[in-house]
Amino acid sequence: MKKSVQYFYIAIFFILVMLPVLLYSLIGKKLDTTSYENRKLATMPVLSVKTSSTFPSSFENYFNDNLPFKNQLVFLNGLFDYNIFKTSSSESVIVGKRGWLFYKGAQVNDEDPVSDYNGSNLFTDDQLKTIGKNMLAARDELASRNIDFVIMIAPNKERVYSEYMPAAYGKPAAWGRMAQVVDYLRNNTDLKVVCPYDEIAAYKEKHPQDQLYYKYDTHWNNLGAYIGGGLLDKTLGYDMPQLNTLTKTAGNVPRYDLATLLHLGNILEDDPAYVLDGYSSHNVTIQKNDSATEFRGTISDGSGDDRKLFIIGDSFSTMMFQYVACNFDNSYLNFYYNYNLQMLEKEEPDVVVYETVERYLNNMLHFSIKDGIEADAE
């Protein structure tokens, strides 16, 4: 091969290698470089004698996390997998029938929605006794402070919309962790336990046109949250209007969490986000912090229940908070990972609700009113 041809190929190779870098230096600031992963990205490691052995792997992690055009590349990969192969580009997401997305887990602690679904992770008798003991201890500690206690368990999306799960996963187990815990607590304690699964399933069967969970998200939507919140309201002494009597309008479509994990949050937006109106005569003001983990509801004219409500829960609580807070002059919500006894003593509630979605039931093995989620829950 002539040297001129060799030089030509070398030049082409050099251009192909350098072009993305040069192009990124020119337009990189105009591109979306936001991280949509539920983790902290690797930072540039410092090379020293102490870090010489770990530097190569640390730098590789940094390079992978900060690759030029990373978001654009993973977007194309996610779009291709979802639309062409009907598969997921994320180890945490399952692509189901008709484009429905489901959560495989692996984002927080030992969550495992698939095992919840097929019933392969049942609690042992000793674990059930521990859960009962922890919840009774919470109830008794709160009772000593003249505070009522209610437990609420929200069902996973995979169970409610199992007809859209891939055929390979089969049908949901009739006996899973959720049924196990609910039955154990109801049969072996006098705790107040709320689980809206039967109500959600019954409404879904009677009103198939009303979708109760988001298609591209792990959570229930406002309709599902209203059913769940309404059952909690009933336990707290309030009968809410029937869902099918409310005014339902299209609201702003959020960035769906499962779509985001596929890097398709800006594309999968065809699932409407309905807003409900007409469920309460009280004018409640709801404030939340920037991370949407702390909520406070207030009925300023004092026309609501004068008991103060305190919810210790997760993101399913935040979705239904407005449908419960509308009955109380003062209400407060915080995630159980943030909860501590000082928070309880500061708020001085009359009613405490411990809410958990099905996939986080394991936290009940480690929760206490005095200590929150203990360190060994990690």
Short mmCIF file of N, CA, C and O in Angstrom, two decimals, residues 174-248:
data_model
loop_
_atom_site.label_atom_id
_atom_site.label_comp_id
_atom_site.label_asym_id
_atom_site.label_seq_id
_atom_site.Cartn_x
_atom_site.Cartn_y
_atom_site.Cartn_z
N ALA A 174 -51.28 -15.65 44.01
CA ALA A 174 -52.43 -15.28 44.84
C ALA A 174 -51.99 -14.98 46.27
O ALA A 174 -52.64 -14.22 46.98
N TRP A 175 -50.87 -15.58 46.67
CA TRP A 175 -50.37 -15.42 48.02
C TRP A 175 -48.97 -14.82 47.95
O TRP A 175 -47.98 -15.50 47.75
N GLY A 176 -48.89 -13.51 48.10
CA GLY A 176 -47.61 -12.81 48.08
C GLY A 176 -47.37 -12.11 49.39
O GLY A 176 -48.14 -12.24 50.35
N ARG A 177 -46.30 -11.34 49.44
CA ARG A 177 -45.93 -10.65 50.69
C ARG A 177 -47.04 -9.73 51.20
O ARG A 177 -47.28 -9.65 52.40
N MET A 178 -47.69 -9.01 50.27
CA MET A 178 -48.71 -8.07 50.70
C MET A 178 -49.85 -8.78 51.42
O MET A 178 -50.24 -8.40 52.53
N ALA A 179 -50.40 -9.84 50.79
CA ALA A 179 -51.47 -10.60 51.42
C ALA A 179 -51.00 -11.24 52.71
O ALA A 179 -51.73 -11.31 53.71
N GLN A 180 -49.75 -11.69 52.70
CA GLN A 180 -49.18 -12.34 53.87
C GLN A 180 -49.14 -11.40 55.07
O GLN A 180 -49.58 -11.76 56.18
N VAL A 181 -48.64 -10.19 54.86
CA VAL A 181 -48.52 -9.23 55.96
C VAL A 181 -49.89 -8.73 56.41
O VAL A 181 -50.16 -8.65 57.62
N VAL A 182 -50.75 -8.40 55.44
CA VAL A 182 -52.08 -7.91 55.80
C VAL A 182 -52.84 -8.95 56.60
O VAL A 182 -53.42 -8.65 57.66
N ASP A 183 -52.84 -10.20 56.14
CA ASP A 183 -53.56 -11.26 56.85
C ASP A 183 -52.97 -11.52 58.23
O ASP A 183 -53.70 -11.72 59.21
N TYR A 184 -51.64 -11.50 58.31
CA TYR A 184 -51.01 -11.77 59.60
C TYR A 184 -51.38 -10.69 60.62
O TYR A 184 -51.74 -10.99 61.76
N LEU A 185 -51.27 -9.43 60.22
CA LEU A 185 -51.56 -8.34 61.14
C LEU A 185 -53.04 -8.33 61.54
O LEU A 185 -53.38 -8.07 62.70
N ARG A 186 -53.91 -8.62 60.59
CA ARG A 186 -55.34 -8.62 60.90
C ARG A 186 -55.75 -9.81 61.77
O ARG A 186 -56.65 -9.69 62.61
N ASN A 187 -55.08 -10.93 61.58
CA ASN A 187 -55.46 -12.15 62.31
C ASN A 187 -54.76 -12.30 63.65
O ASN A 187 -55.22 -13.05 64.51
N ASN A 188 -53.64 -11.60 63.83
CA ASN A 188 -52.85 -11.81 65.04
C ASN A 188 -52.66 -10.56 65.89
O ASN A 188 -52.02 -10.63 66.95
N THR A 189 -53.17 -9.42 65.44
CA THR A 189 -53.08 -8.19 66.22
C THR A 189 -54.40 -7.44 66.11
O THR A 189 -55.26 -7.79 65.29
N ASP A 190 -54.53 -6.39 66.91
CA ASP A 190 -55.70 -5.53 66.80
C ASP A 190 -55.34 -4.20 66.14
O ASP A 190 -56.02 -3.18 66.31
N LEU A 191 -54.26 -4.20 65.34
CA LEU A 191 -53.83 -3.00 64.64
C LEU A 191 -54.82 -2.63 63.54
O LEU A 191 -55.48 -3.49 62.96
N LYS A 192 -54.90 -1.33 63.26
CA LYS A 192 -55.73 -0.86 62.15
C LYS A 192 -54.90 -0.95 60.87
O LYS A 192 -53.89 -0.26 60.73
N VAL A 193 -55.33 -1.80 59.95
CA VAL A 193 -54.58 -2.05 58.72
C VAL A 193 -55.46 -1.72 57.51
O VAL A 193 -56.56 -2.25 57.37
N VAL A 194 -54.95 -0.84 56.65
CA VAL A 194 -55.67 -0.44 55.44
C VAL A 194 -54.90 -0.96 54.23
O VAL A 194 -53.70 -0.71 54.09
N CYS A 195 -55.58 -1.69 53.36
CA CYS A 195 -54.98 -2.15 52.10
C CYS A 195 -56.02 -2.01 51.00
O CYS A 195 -57.02 -2.74 51.00
N PRO A 196 -55.84 -1.10 50.06
CA PRO A 196 -56.87 -0.81 49.07
C PRO A 196 -56.87 -1.72 47.84
O PRO A 196 -57.54 -1.41 46.85
N TYR A 197 -56.14 -2.83 47.87
CA TYR A 197 -56.04 -3.66 46.67
C TYR A 197 -57.41 -4.13 46.19
O TYR A 197 -57.73 -4.03 45.00
N ASP A 198 -58.25 -4.65 47.08
CA ASP A 198 -59.57 -5.15 46.67
C ASP A 198 -60.42 -4.03 46.08
O ASP A 198 -61.12 -4.23 45.08
N GLU A 199 -60.37 -2.85 46.68
CA GLU A 199 -61.14 -1.71 46.19
C GLU A 199 -60.64 -1.26 44.81
O GLU A 199 -61.44 -0.92 43.93
N ILE A 200 -59.33 -1.25 44.64
CA ILE A 200 -58.75 -0.87 43.35
C ILE A 200 -59.12 -1.89 42.28
O ILE A 200 -59.52 -1.53 41.16
N ALA A 201 -59.01 -3.18 42.61
CA ALA A 201 -59.34 -4.23 41.65
C ALA A 201 -60.82 -4.19 41.27
O ALA A 201 -61.18 -4.37 40.09
N ALA A 202 -61.68 -3.93 42.25
CA ALA A 202 -63.12 -3.88 41.98
C ALA A 202 -63.47 -2.69 41.09
O ALA A 202 -64.27 -2.82 40.14
N TYR A 203 -62.89 -1.54 41.37
CA TYR A 203 -63.16 -0.35 40.54
C TYR A 203 -62.63 -0.57 39.13
O TYR A 203 -63.29 -0.20 38.14
N LYS A 204 -61.44 -1.14 39.02
CA LYS A 204 -60.83 -1.39 37.71
C LYS A 204 -61.71 -2.30 36.87
O LYS A 204 -61.86 -2.10 35.65
N GLU A 205 -62.29 -3.30 37.49
CA GLU A 205 -63.16 -4.23 36.76
C GLU A 205 -64.46 -3.55 36.31
O GLU A 205 -64.94 -3.77 35.21
N LYS A 206 -64.99 -2.70 37.17
CA LYS A 206 -66.26 -2.04 36.88
C LYS A 206 -66.10 -0.86 35.93
O LYS A 206 -67.01 -0.52 35.16
N HIS A 207 -64.93 -0.21 35.99
CA HIS A 207 -64.67 0.98 35.15
C HIS A 207 -63.36 0.79 34.38
O HIS A 207 -62.37 1.48 34.65
N PRO A 208 -63.34 -0.14 33.43
CA PRO A 208 -62.08 -0.44 32.71
C PRO A 208 -61.53 0.75 31.93
O PRO A 208 -60.34 0.77 31.58
N GLN A 209 -62.37 1.73 31.65
CA GLN A 209 -61.90 2.90 30.90
C GLN A 209 -61.06 3.83 31.76
O GLN A 209 -60.35 4.70 31.23
N ASP A 210 -61.14 3.67 33.07
CA ASP A 210 -60.37 4.54 33.99
C ASP A 210 -59.08 3.84 34.40
O ASP A 210 -59.08 2.86 35.13
N GLN A 211 -57.97 4.36 33.92
CA GLN A 211 -56.66 3.82 34.27
C GLN A 211 -56.25 4.32 35.65
O GLN A 211 -56.34 5.52 35.92
N LEU A 212 -55.78 3.43 36.52
CA LEU A 212 -55.52 3.78 37.91
C LEU A 212 -54.03 3.90 38.25
O LEU A 212 -53.69 4.43 39.30
N TYR A 213 -53.18 3.37 37.40
CA TYR A 213 -51.72 3.53 37.55
C TYR A 213 -51.18 4.07 36.23
O TYR A 213 -51.76 3.84 35.17
N TYR A 214 -50.06 4.79 36.30
CA TYR A 214 -49.46 5.32 35.09
C TYR A 214 -48.86 4.19 34.24
O TYR A 214 -48.30 3.23 34.77
N LYS A 215 -48.95 4.36 32.95
CA LYS A 215 -48.42 3.37 32.01
C LYS A 215 -46.90 3.33 32.02
O LYS A 215 -46.30 2.25 31.88
N TYR A 216 -46.26 4.49 32.19
CA TYR A 216 -44.80 4.58 32.09
C TYR A 216 -44.15 4.92 33.43
O TYR A 216 -43.03 5.44 33.47
N ASP A 217 -44.82 4.65 34.54
CA ASP A 217 -44.34 5.05 35.86
C ASP A 217 -44.67 3.94 36.86
O ASP A 217 -45.56 3.12 36.61
N THR A 218 -43.97 3.92 37.97
CA THR A 218 -44.22 2.89 38.99
C THR A 218 -45.46 3.19 39.82
O THR A 218 -45.97 2.30 40.50
N HIS A 219 -45.94 4.42 39.81
CA HIS A 219 -46.94 4.87 40.78
C HIS A 219 -48.37 4.77 40.28
O HIS A 219 -48.63 4.75 39.08
N TRP A 220 -49.28 4.79 41.27
CA TRP A 220 -50.67 5.01 40.90
C TRP A 220 -50.84 6.46 40.47
O TRP A 220 -50.09 7.33 40.89
N ASN A 221 -51.83 6.72 39.61
CA ASN A 221 -52.12 8.09 39.22
C ASN A 221 -53.13 8.69 40.19
O ASN A 221 -53.42 8.09 41.24
N ASN A 222 -53.67 9.84 39.89
CA ASN A 222 -54.59 10.49 40.82
C ASN A 222 -55.86 9.67 41.07
O ASN A 222 -56.45 9.75 42.15
N LEU A 223 -56.26 8.88 40.08
CA LEU A 223 -57.46 8.06 40.27
C LEU A 223 -57.19 6.93 41.25
O LEU A 223 -57.96 6.69 42.18
N GLY A 224 -56.08 6.23 41.04
CA GLY A 224 -55.72 5.16 41.97
C GLY A 224 -55.42 5.69 43.36
O GLY A 224 -55.81 5.09 44.37
N ALA A 225 -54.72 6.85 43.40
CA ALA A 225 -54.40 7.46 44.69
C ALA A 225 -55.66 7.88 45.43
O ALA A 225 -55.72 7.82 46.67
N TYR A 226 -56.68 8.30 44.68
CA TYR A 226 -57.94 8.71 45.32
C TYR A 226 -58.65 7.51 45.96
O TYR A 226 -59.19 7.62 47.06
N ILE A 227 -58.61 6.37 45.28
CA ILE A 227 -59.22 5.17 45.86
C ILE A 227 -58.48 4.77 47.13
O ILE A 227 -59.09 4.46 48.16
N GLY A 228 -57.14 4.76 47.06
CA GLY A 228 -56.36 4.42 48.23
C GLY A 228 -56.55 5.42 49.36
O GLY A 228 -56.77 5.04 50.52
N GLY A 229 -56.47 6.71 49.02
CA GLY A 229 -56.66 7.74 50.03
C GLY A 229 -58.06 7.72 50.61
O GLY A 229 -58.26 7.98 51.80
N GLY A 230 -59.05 7.40 49.76
CA GLY A 230 -60.42 7.34 50.25
C GLY A 230 -60.64 6.25 51.28
O GLY A 230 -61.41 6.44 52.24
N LEU A 231 -59.97 5.11 51.09
CA LEU A 231 -60.09 4.03 52.07
C LEU A 231 -59.43 4.42 53.39
O LEU A 231 -59.94 4.11 54.47
N LEU A 232 -58.31 5.13 53.30
CA LEU A 232 -57.66 5.64 54.51
C LEU A 232 -58.56 6.67 55.18
O LEU A 232 -58.72 6.67 56.42
N ASP A 233 -59.17 7.56 54.40
CA ASP A 233 -60.11 8.54 54.95
C ASP A 233 -61.23 7.86 55.72
O ASP A 233 -61.63 8.31 56.81
N LYS A 234 -61.75 6.78 55.17
CA LYS A 234 -62.85 6.06 55.83
C LYS A 234 -62.40 5.52 57.17
O LYS A 234 -63.15 5.58 58.16
N THR A 235 -61.18 5.01 57.24
CA THR A 235 -60.64 4.52 58.50
C THR A 235 -60.47 5.65 59.51
O THR A 235 -60.61 5.45 60.72
N LEU A 236 -60.20 6.86 59.00
CA LEU A 236 -60.02 8.02 59.86
C LEU A 236 -61.33 8.74 60.17
O LEU A 236 -61.34 9.74 60.88
N GLY A 237 -62.44 8.22 59.60
CA GLY A 237 -63.75 8.76 59.96
C GLY A 237 -64.45 9.57 58.90
O GLY A 237 -65.43 10.26 59.21
N TYR A 238 -63.98 9.49 57.63
CA TYR A 238 -64.57 10.31 56.57
C TYR A 238 -64.95 9.47 55.36
O TYR A 238 -64.15 8.65 54.89
N ASP A 239 -66.15 9.68 54.85
CA ASP A 239 -66.61 9.04 53.62
C ASP A 239 -66.44 10.02 52.47
O ASP A 239 -67.08 11.08 52.43
N MET A 240 -65.57 9.68 51.54
CA MET A 240 -65.31 10.55 50.39
C MET A 240 -66.30 10.25 49.27
O MET A 240 -66.84 9.14 49.17
N PRO A 241 -66.56 11.21 48.38
CA PRO A 241 -67.43 10.96 47.24
C PRO A 241 -66.89 9.84 46.35
O PRO A 241 -65.68 9.59 46.30
N GLN A 242 -67.77 9.13 45.67
CA GLN A 242 -67.35 8.08 44.77
C GLN A 242 -66.51 8.67 43.63
O GLN A 242 -66.81 9.75 43.12
N LEU A 243 -65.47 7.96 43.23
CA LEU A 243 -64.55 8.45 42.21
C LEU A 243 -65.27 8.78 40.90
O LEU A 243 -64.98 9.81 40.27
N ASN A 244 -66.22 7.95 40.49
CA ASN A 244 -66.87 8.18 39.21
C ASN A 244 -67.83 9.38 39.21
O ASN A 244 -68.39 9.73 38.17
N THR A 245 -68.00 10.02 40.38
CA THR A 245 -68.84 11.22 40.45
C THR A 245 -68.01 12.50 40.37
O THR A 245 -68.58 13.60 40.31
N LEU A 246 -66.69 12.38 40.37
CA LEU A 246 -65.82 13.55 40.39
C LEU A 246 -65.55 14.08 38.99
O LEU A 246 -65.69 13.37 37.99
N THR A 247 -65.14 15.34 38.93
CA THR A 247 -64.74 15.96 37.67
C THR A 247 -63.29 15.58 37.38
O THR A 247 -62.41 15.74 38.22
N LYS A 248 -63.05 15.07 36.18
CA LYS A 248 -61.72 14.61 35.80
C LYS A 248 -61.26 15.40 34.58
O LYS A 248 -61.91 15.39 33.53
#
